[in-house]
Coordinates of C-alpha atoms and ligand atoms in Angstrom, one line a residue:
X1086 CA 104.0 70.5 153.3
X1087 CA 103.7 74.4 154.2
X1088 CA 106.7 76.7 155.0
X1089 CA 106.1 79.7 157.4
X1090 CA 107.5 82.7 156.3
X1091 CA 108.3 86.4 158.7
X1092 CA 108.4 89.8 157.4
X1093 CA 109.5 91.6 160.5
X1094 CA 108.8 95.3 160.2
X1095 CA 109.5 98.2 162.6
X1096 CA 105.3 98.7 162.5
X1097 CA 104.3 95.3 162.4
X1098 CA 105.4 91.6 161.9
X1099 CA 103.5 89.5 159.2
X1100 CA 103.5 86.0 159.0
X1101 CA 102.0 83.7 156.6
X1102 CA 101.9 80.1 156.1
X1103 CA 102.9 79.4 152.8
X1104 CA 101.7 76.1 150.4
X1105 CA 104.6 73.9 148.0
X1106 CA 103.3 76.9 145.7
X1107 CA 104.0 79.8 147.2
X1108 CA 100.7 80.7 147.8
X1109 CA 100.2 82.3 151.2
X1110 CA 96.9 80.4 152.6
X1111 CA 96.9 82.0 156.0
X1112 CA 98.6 85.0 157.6
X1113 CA 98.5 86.4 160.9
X1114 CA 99.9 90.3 162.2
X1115 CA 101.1 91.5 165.0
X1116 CA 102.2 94.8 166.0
X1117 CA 105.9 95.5 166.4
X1118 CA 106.9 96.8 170.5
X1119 CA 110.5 97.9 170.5
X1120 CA 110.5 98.1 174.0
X1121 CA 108.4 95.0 175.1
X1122 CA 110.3 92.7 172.4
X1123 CA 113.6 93.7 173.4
X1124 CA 115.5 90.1 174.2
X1125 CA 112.2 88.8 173.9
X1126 CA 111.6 88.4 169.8
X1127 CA 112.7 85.2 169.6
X1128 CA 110.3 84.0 172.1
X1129 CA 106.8 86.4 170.4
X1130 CA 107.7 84.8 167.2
X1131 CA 108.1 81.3 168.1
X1132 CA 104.5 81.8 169.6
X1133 CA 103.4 83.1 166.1
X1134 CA 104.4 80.0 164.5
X1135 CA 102.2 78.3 167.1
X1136 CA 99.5 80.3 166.8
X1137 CA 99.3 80.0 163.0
X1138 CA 99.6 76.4 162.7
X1139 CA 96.9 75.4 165.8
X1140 CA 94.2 78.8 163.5
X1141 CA 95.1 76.6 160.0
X1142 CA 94.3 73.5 161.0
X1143 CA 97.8 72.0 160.1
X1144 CA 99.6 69.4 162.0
X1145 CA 103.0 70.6 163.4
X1146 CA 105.2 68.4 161.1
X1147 CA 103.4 69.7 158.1
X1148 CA 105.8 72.7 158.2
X1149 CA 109.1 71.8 156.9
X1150 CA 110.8 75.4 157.6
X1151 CA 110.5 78.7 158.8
X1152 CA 112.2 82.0 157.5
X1153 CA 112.8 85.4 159.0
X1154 CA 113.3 88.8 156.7
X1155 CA 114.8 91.6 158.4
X1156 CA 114.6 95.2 156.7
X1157 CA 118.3 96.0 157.5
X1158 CA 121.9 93.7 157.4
X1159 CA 123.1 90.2 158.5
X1160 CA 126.1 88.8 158.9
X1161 CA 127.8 86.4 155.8
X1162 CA 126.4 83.3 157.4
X1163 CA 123.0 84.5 157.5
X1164 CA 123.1 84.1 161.6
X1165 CA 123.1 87.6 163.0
X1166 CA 121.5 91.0 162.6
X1167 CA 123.7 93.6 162.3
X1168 CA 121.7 96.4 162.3
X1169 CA 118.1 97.0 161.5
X1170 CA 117.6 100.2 162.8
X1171 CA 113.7 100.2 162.7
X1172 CA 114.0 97.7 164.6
X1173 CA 116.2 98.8 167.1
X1174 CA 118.0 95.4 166.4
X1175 CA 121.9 95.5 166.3
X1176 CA 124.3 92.4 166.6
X1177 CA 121.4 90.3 167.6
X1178 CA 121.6 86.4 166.9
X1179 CA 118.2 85.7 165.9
X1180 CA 118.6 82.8 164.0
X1181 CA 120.1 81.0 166.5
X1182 CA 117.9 82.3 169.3
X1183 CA 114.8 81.4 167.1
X1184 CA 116.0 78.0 166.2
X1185 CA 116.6 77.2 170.0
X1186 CA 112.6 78.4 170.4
X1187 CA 111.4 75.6 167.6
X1188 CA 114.2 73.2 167.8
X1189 CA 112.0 70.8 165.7
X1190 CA 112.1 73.5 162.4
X1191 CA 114.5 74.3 160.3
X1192 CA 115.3 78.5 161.0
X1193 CA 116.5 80.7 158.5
X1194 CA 117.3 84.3 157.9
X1195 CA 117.5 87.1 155.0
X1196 CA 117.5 90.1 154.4
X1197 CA 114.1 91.8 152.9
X1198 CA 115.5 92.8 149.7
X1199 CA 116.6 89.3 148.9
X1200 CA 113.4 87.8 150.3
X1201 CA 111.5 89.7 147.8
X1202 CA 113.5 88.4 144.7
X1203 CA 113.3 84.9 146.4
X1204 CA 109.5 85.7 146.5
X1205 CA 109.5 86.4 142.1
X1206 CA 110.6 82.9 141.7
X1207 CA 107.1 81.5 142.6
X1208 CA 104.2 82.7 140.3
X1209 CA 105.9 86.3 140.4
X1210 CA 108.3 87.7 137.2
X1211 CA 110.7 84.8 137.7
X1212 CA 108.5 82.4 137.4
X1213 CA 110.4 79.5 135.3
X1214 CA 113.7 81.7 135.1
X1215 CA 117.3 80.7 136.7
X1216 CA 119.1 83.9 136.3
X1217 CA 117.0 87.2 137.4
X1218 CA 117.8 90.1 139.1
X1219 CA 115.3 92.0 141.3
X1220 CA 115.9 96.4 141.6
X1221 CA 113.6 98.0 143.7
X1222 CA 113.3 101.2 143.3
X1223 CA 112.0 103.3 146.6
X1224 CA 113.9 105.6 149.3
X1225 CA 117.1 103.5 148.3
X1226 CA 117.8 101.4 145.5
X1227 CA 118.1 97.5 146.9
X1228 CA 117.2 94.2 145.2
X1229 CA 119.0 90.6 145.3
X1230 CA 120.0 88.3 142.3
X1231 CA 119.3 84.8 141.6
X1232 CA 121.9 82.6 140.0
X1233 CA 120.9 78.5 139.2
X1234 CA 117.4 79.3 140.7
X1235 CA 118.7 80.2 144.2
X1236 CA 119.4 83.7 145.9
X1237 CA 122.9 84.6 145.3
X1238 CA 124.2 85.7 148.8
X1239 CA 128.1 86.3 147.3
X1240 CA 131.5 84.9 147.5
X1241 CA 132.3 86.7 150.6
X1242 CA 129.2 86.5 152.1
X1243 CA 128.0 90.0 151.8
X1244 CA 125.4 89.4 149.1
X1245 CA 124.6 92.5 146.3
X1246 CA 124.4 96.3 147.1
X1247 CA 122.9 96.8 143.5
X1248 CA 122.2 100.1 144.5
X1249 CA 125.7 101.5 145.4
X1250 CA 127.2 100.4 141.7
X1251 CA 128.7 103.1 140.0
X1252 CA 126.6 105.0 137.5
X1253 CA 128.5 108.4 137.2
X1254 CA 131.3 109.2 139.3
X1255 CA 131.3 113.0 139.0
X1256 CA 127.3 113.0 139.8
X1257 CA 125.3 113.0 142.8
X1258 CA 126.5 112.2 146.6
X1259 CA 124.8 108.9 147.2
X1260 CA 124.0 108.3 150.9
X1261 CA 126.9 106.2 151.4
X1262 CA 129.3 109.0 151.0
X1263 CA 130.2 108.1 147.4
X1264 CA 129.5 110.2 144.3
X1265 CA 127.5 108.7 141.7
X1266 CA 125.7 105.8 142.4
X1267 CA 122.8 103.6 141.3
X1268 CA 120.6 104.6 144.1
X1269 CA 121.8 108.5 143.8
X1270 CA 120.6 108.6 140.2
X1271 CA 117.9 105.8 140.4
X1272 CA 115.9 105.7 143.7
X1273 CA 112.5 107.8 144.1
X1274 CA 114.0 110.2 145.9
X1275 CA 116.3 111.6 143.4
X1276 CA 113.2 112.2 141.1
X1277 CA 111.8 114.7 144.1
X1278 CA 115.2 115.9 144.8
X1279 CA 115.5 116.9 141.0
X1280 CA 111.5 118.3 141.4
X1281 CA 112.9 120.4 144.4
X1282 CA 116.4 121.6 142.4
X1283 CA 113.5 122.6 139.3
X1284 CA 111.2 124.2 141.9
X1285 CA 114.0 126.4 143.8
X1286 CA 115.4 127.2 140.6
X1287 CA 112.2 129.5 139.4
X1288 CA 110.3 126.5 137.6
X1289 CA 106.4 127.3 138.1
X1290 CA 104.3 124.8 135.8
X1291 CA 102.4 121.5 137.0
X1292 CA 104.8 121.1 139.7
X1293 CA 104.5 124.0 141.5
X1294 CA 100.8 124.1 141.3
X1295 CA 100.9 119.9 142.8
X1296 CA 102.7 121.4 145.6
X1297 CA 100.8 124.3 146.3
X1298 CA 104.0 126.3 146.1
X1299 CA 106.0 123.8 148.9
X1300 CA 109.1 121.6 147.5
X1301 CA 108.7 119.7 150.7
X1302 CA 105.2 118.1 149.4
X1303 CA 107.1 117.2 146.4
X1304 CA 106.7 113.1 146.3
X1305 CA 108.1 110.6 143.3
X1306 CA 104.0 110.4 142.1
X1307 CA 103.6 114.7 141.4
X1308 CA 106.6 113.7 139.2
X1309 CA 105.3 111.1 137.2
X1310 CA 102.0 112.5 137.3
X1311 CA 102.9 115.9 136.3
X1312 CA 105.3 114.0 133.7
X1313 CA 102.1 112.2 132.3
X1314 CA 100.4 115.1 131.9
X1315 CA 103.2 116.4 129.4
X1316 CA 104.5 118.8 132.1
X1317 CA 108.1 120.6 130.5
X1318 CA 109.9 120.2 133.5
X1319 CA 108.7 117.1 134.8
X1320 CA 108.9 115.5 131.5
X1321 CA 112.8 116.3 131.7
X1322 CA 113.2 115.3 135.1
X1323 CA 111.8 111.7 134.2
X1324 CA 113.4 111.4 131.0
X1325 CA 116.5 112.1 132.5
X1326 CA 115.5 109.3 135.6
X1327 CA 114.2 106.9 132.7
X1328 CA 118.2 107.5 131.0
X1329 CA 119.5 107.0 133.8
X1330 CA 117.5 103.9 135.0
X1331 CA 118.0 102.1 131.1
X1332 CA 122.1 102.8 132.1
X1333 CA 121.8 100.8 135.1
X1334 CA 119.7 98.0 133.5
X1335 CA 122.1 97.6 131.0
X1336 CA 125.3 97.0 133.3
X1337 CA 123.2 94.9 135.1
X1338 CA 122.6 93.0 131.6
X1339 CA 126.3 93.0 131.1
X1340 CA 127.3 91.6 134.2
X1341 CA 125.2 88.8 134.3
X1342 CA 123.3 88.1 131.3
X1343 CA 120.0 87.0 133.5
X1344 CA 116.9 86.0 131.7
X1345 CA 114.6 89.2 133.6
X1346 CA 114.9 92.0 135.4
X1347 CA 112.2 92.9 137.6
X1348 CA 111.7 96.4 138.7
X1349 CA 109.7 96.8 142.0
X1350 CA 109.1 99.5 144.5
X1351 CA 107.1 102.6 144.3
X1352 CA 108.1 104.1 141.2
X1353 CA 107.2 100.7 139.3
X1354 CA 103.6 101.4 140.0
X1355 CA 104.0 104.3 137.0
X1356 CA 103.1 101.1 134.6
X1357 CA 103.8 101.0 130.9
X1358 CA 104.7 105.0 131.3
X1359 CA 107.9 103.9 132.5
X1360 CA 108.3 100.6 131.5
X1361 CA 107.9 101.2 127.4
X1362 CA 110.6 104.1 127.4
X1363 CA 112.8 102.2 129.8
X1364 CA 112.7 99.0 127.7
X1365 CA 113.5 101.0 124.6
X1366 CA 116.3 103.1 126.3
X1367 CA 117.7 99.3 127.3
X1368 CA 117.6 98.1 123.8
X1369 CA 119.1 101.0 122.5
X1370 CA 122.6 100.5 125.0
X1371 CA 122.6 97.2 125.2
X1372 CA 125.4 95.2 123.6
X1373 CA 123.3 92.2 123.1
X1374 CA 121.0 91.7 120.5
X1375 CA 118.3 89.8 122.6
X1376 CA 118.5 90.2 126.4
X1377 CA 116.5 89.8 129.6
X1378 CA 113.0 90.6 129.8
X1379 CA 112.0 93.4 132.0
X1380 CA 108.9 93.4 134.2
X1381 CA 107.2 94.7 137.0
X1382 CA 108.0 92.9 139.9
X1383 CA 104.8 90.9 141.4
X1384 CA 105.1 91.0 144.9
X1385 CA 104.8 94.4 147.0
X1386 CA 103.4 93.8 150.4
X1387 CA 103.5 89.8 150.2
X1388 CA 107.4 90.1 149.1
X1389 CA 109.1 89.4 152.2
X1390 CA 106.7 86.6 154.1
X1391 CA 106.9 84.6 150.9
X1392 CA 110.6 85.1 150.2
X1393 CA 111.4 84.2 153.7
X1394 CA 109.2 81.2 153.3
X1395 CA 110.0 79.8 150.5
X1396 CA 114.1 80.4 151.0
X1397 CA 113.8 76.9 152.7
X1398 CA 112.5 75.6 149.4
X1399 CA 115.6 76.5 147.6
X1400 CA 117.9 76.5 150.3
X1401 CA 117.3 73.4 152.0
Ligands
ZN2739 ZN1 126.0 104.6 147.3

């Protein structure tokens, strides 16, 4: 059997067919049209599925589901998007809508951060684990946990906001109005936002010269690169990032004891440079003797057609 799995993007939508594996054997993009998919989605992706299963070769009933991941939120029964604002996608049922389009699959939806901790389970860091917990580190901080092998979407529905837990409440605004959070401290932005603070306060080593003298060309990579390069002030601004990264990781050890933590996102790519201080930091706050494993997460562009494919592996 194959599963077909969507990663519905506000540049393009990918879709892959997916084997029992979680390998994606054949994929097929199209580009994303606000204007000429408006109402008509539901419709352009049931054609997809078409088209992908008459290009593989595949018989119709060899596909025992098909998933949809959304960059943005969906209602506690997984029916609805809320908002996705790349999208342009607000209050729209596409579940339903899609399911109406291929009456003879089963349709389901997710969100893309929780497709792409689905997506670790098969071959990826949480390969053989029950409990794991997926941060992805980029613009924001998102990521999804999985409890007894299957996403955990909450007791109210709402699933994880990893990102907006509580790191230090007298610290940075977050951008959900609240002081202090995960993603304030944590996301790839706060390691150019502490860049620019070192910049406009006089700083004039590795940074300044990466920039060419403008915070605004500032990215997370001049930061670790200038960090690698033994750079005084970027070396502070990543040890500080690093601390604060480790104190995350470690409530996140507390709460649920999980057997790995992935890391994904752009700041992951920095390697062992980030991983072998951050797994020492870890040890050093954790209460537990022995605790998860932390990883690089696999999956970066494949995250959310997998997830969304193979949520109907665990799900269904
Ligand atoms: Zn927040």
């Amino acid at each position: 059997m194959y599963r077909i799995g969507f990663d519905i993007g506000g540049t393009n939508i990918a879709a892959g067919l997916v084997d029992e594996k979680g390998t994606i054997v054949s994929r097929f993009t199209l580009p994303f049209e606000k204007e000429a998919y408006r109402g008509a989605l539901a419709e352009k992706l049931a054609g997809m599925v078409k088209a992908i299963i008459a290009n593989s070769g595949i018989k119709a009933e060899e596909v025992a589901s098909v998933g949809l991941a959304v960059p943005g939120s969906i209602d506690p029964k997984a029916e609805v998007v809320l908002d996705a604002y790349n999208l342009d996608l607000h209050d729209v049922p596409l579940r339903a809508e899609v399911q109406a389009e291929l009456p003879e699959y089963p349709v389901l939806l997710i969100n893309d951060a929780d497709a792409a901790a689905v997506a670790e389970l098969y071959g990826g860091a949480f390969s053989a684990a029950k409990t794991a917990v997926l941060l992805t580190l980029g613009t924001g901080v998102g990521g999804g946990v999985i409890i007894g092998g299957r996403l955990w979407r909450g007791g109210m529905g709402h699933g994880v906001e990893l990102g907006h837990m509580a790191l230090d409440i007298s610290g940075r605004m977050c951008t959900c109005g609240v002081r202090g959070c995960i993603e304030a401290n944590c996301a790839a932005t706060s390691l150019i936002t502490a860049a620019r603070e070192a910049l406009a306060s006089g700083e004039r080593g590795l940074l300044y010269e990466r920039c060419g003298g403008d915070p605004m060309r500032i990215n997370a990579k001049t930061v670790v690169d200038a960090a690698r390069e033994n750079d005084p002030a970027a070396s502070h601004i990543f040890r500080d990032y690093v601390n604060a990264l480790s104190s995350a990781v470690v409530s996140v050890i507390h709460l649920l004891d999980p057997e790995v933590i992935a890391i994904g996102g752009g700041v992951s790519l920095a390697g062992d440079f980030l991983f072998a201080p951050l797994r020492e930091k870890v040890r050093e706050k954790c209460f537990f003797d022995t605790f998860a494993r932390i990883e690089p997460a696999r999956y970066g562009n494949d995250a959310g057609i997998l997830g969304a494919a193979m949520l109907g592996a665990t799900e269904i």
